[in-house]
Structures are given as C-alpha cells and as structure tokens.
XYZ file of N, CA and C in Angstrom:
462
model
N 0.815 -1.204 0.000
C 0.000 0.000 0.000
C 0.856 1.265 0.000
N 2.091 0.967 0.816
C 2.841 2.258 0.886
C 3.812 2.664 -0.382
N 3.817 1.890 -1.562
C 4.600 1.818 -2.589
C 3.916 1.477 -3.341
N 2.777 1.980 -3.803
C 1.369 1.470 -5.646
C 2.274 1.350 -6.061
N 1.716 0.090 -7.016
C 2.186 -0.356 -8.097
C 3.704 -1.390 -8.078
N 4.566 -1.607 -6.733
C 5.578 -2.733 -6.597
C 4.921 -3.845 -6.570
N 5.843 -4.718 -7.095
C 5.257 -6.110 -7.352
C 6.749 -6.961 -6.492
N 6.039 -8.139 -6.047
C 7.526 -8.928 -5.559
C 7.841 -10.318 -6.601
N 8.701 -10.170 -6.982
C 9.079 -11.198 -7.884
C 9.650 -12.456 -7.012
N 9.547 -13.363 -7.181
C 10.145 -14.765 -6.973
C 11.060 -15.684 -7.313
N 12.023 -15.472 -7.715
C 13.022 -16.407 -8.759
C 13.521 -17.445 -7.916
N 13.663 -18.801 -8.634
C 14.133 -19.928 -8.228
C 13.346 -20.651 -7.721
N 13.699 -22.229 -7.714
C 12.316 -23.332 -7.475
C 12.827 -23.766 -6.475
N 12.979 -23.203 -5.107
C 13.194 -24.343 -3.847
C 11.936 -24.785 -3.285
N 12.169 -25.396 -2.403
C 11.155 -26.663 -2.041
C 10.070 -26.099 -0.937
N 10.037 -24.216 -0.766
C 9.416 -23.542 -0.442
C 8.630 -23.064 -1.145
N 8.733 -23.416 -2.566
C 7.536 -22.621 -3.171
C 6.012 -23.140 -3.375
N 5.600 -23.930 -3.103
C 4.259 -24.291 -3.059
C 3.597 -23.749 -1.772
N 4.666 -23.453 -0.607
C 3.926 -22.906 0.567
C 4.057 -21.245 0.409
N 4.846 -20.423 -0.300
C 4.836 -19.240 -0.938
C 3.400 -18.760 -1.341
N 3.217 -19.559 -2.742
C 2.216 -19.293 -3.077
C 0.877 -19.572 -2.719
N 1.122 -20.639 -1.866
C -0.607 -20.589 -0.958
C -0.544 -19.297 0.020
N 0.557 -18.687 0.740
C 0.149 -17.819 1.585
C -0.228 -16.532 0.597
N 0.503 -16.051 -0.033
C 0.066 -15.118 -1.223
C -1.307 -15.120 -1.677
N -2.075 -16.633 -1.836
C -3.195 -16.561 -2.428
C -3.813 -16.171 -0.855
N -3.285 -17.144 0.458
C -4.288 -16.457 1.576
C -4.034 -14.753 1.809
N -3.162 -14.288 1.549
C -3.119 -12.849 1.963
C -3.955 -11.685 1.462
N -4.132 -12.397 -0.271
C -4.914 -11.957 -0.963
C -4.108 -11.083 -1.770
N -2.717 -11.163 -2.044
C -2.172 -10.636 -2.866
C -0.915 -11.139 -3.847
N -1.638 -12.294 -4.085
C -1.055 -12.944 -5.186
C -0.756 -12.363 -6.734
N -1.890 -11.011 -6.574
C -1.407 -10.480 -7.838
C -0.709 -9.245 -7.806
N 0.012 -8.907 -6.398
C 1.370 -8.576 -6.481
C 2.366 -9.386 -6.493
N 2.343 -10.431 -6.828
C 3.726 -11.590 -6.424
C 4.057 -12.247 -7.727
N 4.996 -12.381 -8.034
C 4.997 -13.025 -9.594
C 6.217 -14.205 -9.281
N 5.648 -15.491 -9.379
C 6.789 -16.667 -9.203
C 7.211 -17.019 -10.438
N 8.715 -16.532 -10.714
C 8.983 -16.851 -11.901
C 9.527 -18.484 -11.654
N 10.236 -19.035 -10.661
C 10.553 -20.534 -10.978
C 11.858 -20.517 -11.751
N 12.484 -21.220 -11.748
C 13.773 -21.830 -12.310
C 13.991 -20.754 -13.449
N 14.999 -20.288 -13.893
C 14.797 -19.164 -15.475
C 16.658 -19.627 -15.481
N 16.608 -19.130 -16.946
C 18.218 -19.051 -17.414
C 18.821 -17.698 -16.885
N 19.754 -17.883 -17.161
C 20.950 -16.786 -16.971
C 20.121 -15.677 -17.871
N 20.120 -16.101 -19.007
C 19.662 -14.861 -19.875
C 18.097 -14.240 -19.312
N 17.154 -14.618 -18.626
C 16.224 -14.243 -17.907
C 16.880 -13.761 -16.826
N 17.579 -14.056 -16.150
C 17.979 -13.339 -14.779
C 18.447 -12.364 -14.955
N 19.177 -12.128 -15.902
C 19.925 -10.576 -16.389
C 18.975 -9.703 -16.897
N 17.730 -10.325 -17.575
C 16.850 -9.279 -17.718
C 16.556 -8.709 -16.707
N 15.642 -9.668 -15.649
C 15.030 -9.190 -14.216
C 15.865 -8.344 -13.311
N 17.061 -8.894 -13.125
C 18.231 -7.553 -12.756
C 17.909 -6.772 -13.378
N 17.939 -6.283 -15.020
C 17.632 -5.017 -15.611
C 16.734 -3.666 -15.030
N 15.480 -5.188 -14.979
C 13.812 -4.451 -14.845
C 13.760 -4.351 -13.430
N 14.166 -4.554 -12.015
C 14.231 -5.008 -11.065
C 14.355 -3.395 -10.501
N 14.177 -3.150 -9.019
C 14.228 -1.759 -8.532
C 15.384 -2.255 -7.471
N 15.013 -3.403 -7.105
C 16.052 -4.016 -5.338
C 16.098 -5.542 -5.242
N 17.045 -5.628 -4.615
C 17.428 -6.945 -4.497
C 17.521 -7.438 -3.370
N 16.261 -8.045 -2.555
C 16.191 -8.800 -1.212
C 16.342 -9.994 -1.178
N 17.153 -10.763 -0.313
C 17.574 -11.816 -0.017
C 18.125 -12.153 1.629
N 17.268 -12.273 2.930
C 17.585 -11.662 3.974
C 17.317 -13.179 4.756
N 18.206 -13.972 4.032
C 19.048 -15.319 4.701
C 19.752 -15.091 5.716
N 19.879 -16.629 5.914
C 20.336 -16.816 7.638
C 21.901 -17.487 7.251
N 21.746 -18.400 6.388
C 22.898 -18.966 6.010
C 23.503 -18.895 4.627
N 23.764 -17.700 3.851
C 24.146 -17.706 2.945
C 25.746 -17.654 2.870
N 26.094 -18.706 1.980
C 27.929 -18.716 2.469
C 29.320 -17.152 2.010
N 28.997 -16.614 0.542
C 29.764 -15.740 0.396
C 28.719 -14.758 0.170
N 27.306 -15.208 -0.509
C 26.660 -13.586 -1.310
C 27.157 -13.514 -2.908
N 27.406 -14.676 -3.278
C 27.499 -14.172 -4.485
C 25.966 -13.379 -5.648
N 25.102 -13.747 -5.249
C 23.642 -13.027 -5.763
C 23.500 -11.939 -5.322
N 24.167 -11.340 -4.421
C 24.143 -9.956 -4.296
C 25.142 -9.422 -4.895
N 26.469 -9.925 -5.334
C 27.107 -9.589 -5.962
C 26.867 -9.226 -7.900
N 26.382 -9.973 -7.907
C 25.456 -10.419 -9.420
C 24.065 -8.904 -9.410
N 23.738 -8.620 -8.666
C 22.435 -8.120 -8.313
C 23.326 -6.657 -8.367
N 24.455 -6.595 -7.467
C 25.036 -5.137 -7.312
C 25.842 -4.622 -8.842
N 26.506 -5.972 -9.533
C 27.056 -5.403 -10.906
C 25.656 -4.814 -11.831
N 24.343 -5.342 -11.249
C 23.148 -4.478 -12.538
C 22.969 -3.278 -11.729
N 23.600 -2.851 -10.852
C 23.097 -1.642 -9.891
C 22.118 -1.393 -9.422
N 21.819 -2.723 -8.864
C 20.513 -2.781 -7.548
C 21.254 -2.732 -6.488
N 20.412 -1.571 -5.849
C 20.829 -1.862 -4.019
C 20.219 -3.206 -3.766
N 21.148 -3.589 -2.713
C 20.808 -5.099 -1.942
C 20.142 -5.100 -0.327
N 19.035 -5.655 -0.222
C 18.599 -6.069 1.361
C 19.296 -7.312 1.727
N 20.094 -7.616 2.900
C 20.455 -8.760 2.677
C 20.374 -8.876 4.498
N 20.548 -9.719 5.312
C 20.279 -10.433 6.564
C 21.530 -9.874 7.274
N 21.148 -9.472 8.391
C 23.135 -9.472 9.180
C 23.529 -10.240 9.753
N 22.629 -11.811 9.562
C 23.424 -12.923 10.203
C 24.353 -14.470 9.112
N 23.963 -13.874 8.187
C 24.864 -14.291 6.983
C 25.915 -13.339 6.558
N 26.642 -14.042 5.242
C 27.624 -13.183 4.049
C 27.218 -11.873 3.638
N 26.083 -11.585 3.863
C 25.464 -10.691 3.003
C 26.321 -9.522 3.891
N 26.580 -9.555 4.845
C 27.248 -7.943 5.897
C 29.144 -8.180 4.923
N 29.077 -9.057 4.218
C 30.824 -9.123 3.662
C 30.775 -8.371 2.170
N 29.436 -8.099 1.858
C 29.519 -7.939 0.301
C 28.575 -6.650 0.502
N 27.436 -6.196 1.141
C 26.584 -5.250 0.952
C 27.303 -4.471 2.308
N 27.337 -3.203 2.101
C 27.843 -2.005 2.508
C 26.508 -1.486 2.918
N 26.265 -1.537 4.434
C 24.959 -0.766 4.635
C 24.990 0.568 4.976
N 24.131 0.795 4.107
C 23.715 2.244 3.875
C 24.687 2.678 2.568
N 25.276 2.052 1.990
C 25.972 2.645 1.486
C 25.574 2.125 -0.351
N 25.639 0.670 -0.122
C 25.042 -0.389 -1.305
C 23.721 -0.788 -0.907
N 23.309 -0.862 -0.078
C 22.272 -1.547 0.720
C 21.809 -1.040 1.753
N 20.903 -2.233 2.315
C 20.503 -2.226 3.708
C 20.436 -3.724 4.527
N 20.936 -3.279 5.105
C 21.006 -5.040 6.482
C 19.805 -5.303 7.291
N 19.382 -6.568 7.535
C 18.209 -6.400 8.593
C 18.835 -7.691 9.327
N 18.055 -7.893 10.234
C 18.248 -8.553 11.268
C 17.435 -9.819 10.802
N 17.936 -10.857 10.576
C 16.980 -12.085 10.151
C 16.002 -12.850 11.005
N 15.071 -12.117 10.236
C 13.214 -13.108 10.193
C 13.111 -12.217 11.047
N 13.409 -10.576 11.079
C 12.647 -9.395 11.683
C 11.713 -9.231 10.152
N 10.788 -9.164 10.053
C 10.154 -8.744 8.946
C 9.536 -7.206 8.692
N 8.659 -7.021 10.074
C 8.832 -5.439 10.141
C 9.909 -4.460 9.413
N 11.668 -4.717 9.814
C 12.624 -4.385 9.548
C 12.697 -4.788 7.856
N 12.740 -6.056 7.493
C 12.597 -5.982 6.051
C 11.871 -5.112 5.294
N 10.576 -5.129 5.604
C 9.368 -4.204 5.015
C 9.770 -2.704 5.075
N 10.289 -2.419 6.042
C 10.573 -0.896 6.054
C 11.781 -0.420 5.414
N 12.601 -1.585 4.942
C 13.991 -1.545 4.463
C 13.625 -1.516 3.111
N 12.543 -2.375 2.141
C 11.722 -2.438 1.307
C 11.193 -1.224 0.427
N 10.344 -0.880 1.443
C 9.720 0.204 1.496
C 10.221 1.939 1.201
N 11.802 1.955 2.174
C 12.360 3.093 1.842
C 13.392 2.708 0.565
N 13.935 2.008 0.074
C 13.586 2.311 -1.291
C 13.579 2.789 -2.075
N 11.898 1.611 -1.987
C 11.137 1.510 -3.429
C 10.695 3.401 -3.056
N 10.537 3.977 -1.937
C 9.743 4.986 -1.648
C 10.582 5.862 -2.002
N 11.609 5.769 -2.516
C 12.776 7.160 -2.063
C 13.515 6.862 -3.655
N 12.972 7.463 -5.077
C 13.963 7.457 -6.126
C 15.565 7.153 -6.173
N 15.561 8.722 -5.271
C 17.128 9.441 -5.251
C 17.876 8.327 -4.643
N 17.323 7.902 -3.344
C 17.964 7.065 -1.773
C 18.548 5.695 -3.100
N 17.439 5.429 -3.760
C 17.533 4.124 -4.360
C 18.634 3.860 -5.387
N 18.793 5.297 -5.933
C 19.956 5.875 -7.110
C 20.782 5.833 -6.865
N 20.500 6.213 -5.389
C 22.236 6.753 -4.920
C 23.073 5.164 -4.713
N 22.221 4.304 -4.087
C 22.345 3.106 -3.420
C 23.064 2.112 -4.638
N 21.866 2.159 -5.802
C 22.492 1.109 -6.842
C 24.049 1.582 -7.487
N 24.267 3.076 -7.729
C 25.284 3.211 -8.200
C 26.713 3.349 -7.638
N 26.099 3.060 -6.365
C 27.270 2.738 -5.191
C 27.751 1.498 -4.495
N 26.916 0.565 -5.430
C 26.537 -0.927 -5.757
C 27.147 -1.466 -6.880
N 26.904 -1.127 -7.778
C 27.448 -0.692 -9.345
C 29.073 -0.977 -8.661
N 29.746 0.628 -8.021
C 30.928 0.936 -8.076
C 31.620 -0.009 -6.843
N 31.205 -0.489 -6.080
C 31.590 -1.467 -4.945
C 31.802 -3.048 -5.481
N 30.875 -3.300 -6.438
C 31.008 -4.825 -7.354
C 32.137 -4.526 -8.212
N 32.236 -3.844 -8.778
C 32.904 -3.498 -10.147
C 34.919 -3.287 -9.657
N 34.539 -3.093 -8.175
C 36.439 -2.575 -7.551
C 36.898 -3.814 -6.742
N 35.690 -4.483 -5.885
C 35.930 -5.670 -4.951
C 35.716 -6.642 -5.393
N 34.700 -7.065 -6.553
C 34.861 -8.223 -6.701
C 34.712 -8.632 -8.208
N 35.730 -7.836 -8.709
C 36.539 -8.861 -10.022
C 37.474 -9.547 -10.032
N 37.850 -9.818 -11.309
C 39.056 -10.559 -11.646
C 40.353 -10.428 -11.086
N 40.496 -8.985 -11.381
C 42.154 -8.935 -11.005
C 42.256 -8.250 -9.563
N 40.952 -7.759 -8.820
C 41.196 -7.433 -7.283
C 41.081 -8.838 -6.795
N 40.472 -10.007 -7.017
C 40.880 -11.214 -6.568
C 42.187 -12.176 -7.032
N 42.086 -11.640 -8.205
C 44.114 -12.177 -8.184
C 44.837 -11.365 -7.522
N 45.176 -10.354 -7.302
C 45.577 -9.219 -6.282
C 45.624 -10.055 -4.944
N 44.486 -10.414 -4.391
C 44.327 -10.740 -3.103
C 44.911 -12.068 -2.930
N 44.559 -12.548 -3.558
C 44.920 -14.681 -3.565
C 46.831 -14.173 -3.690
N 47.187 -13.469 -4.713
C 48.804 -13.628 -4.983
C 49.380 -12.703 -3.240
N 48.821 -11.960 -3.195
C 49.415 -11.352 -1.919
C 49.155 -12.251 -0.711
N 48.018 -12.850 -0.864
C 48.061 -13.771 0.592
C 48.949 -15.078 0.237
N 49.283 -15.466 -1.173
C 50.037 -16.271 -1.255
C 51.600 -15.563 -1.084
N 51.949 -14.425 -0.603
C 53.343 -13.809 -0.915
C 54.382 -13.708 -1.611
N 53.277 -13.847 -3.167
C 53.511 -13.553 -4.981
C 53.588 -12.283 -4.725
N 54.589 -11.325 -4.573
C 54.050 -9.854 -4.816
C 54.798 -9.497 -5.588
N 55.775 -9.490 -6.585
C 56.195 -9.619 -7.855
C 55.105 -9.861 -9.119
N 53.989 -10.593 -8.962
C 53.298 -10.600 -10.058
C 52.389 -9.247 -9.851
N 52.018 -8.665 -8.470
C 50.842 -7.890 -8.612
C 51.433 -6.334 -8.949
C-alpha cells in the first residue's frame, strides 16, 4: 500500500515454493507476487535489468554471491546481518542489512527504497561501483597472490 504499483518477484524453485504461493493466495495478494521458478541466466539478467532491489535476507548464505550479481546491474541489496550478506553489501551505502526473520525491519527496508527514487539511485550506483572494484578478476588475483606472498606478479 505504501509503494502502488511494486510487485515482488520470486526467482528460483526451492522446495518452499508451493507454501509461498498458498500464503500469497491467503493474503490476498497474489497479484502482487509473480513466481517466476527456475529461469536461465539470460532471464535473470533481464530481471536484474527491470528489477528496482534486491532482497535476499538469509540466515545462512555462504559468500553472497547473488548480491554480488544483483550489485554489478546496480541494484541496491537487502540482505540479513546474520549471513555473508554484511561481507559484500555495505549498509547504507550499497544496501541495507536487517536482522533475520525481523520482517517489520525488512518491510521498512523495502519500502524506503522503493519509496525514495534518489535514496535508491544513490544506493544502486554505489553498488554498481563497490562490485565493479571488490569483486573482479584482477582485485581477486591481487588478493589470492598477496596472501600467497607472490608480490612480484601484482
């Protein structure tokens, strides 16, 4: 209600989605929710395209690489502060952190945002520039050769 017109998208088929979409149909807003289900690479890069934010506010996610993926299309990221997600999303800065299975806190993290153009602008392209310096190619050969004490190649 506080954001007309957002829709929540769904990607991927885990073994949660049949109970997804029954609560959606009980909430009565199944036709804000769109379960896309399993898609290719080349669909996911669209939805990054078309996409405003990128929530994912796991308990056990190991590095964050989907927020990483999510921050090179320059979506800000919601991500959990009891996983990876606090190693890769910069809060306040790329993102926002919540406290996992606070949902209140998600929703309002959500919410400001989708609610706030500029906040959201500022967020993805500082997302954009945080993927693009920390986690490529040669800042991870950089890192692997220096912790290996190669520093002649870097």
């Amino acid at each position: 209600r506080r954001v007309p017109g957002a829709t929540l998208w769904v990607v991927g088929a885990g073994d949660d989605l049949s109970r997804l979409k029954q609560k959606a149909e009980e909430l009565g807003i199944s036709s804000r929710v769109r379960f896309w289900g399993r898609i290719s690479d080349e669909e996911l890069c669209d939805l990054y395209q078309r996409a405003a934010v990128f929530a994912m506010p796991s308990r056990q996610e190991g590095f964050g690489l989907v927020y990483v993926e999510a921050m090179w299309h320059g979506l800000p990221c919601i991500g959990s502060d009891a996983d990876a997600a606090r190693e890769v999303i910069s809060a306040g800065q790329t993102g926002l952190l919540v406290p996992y299975d606070d949902r209140p806190a998600l929703c309002e993290a959500m919410i400001r945002i989708l609610a706030e153009p500029d906040y959201q602008n500022q967020l993805g392209e500082a997302a954009t520039l945080r993927a693009r310096e920390y986690f490529c190619y040669e800042r991870f050969k950089k890192d692997v050769l220096s912790a290996l004490g190669i520093v002649n190649e870097i």
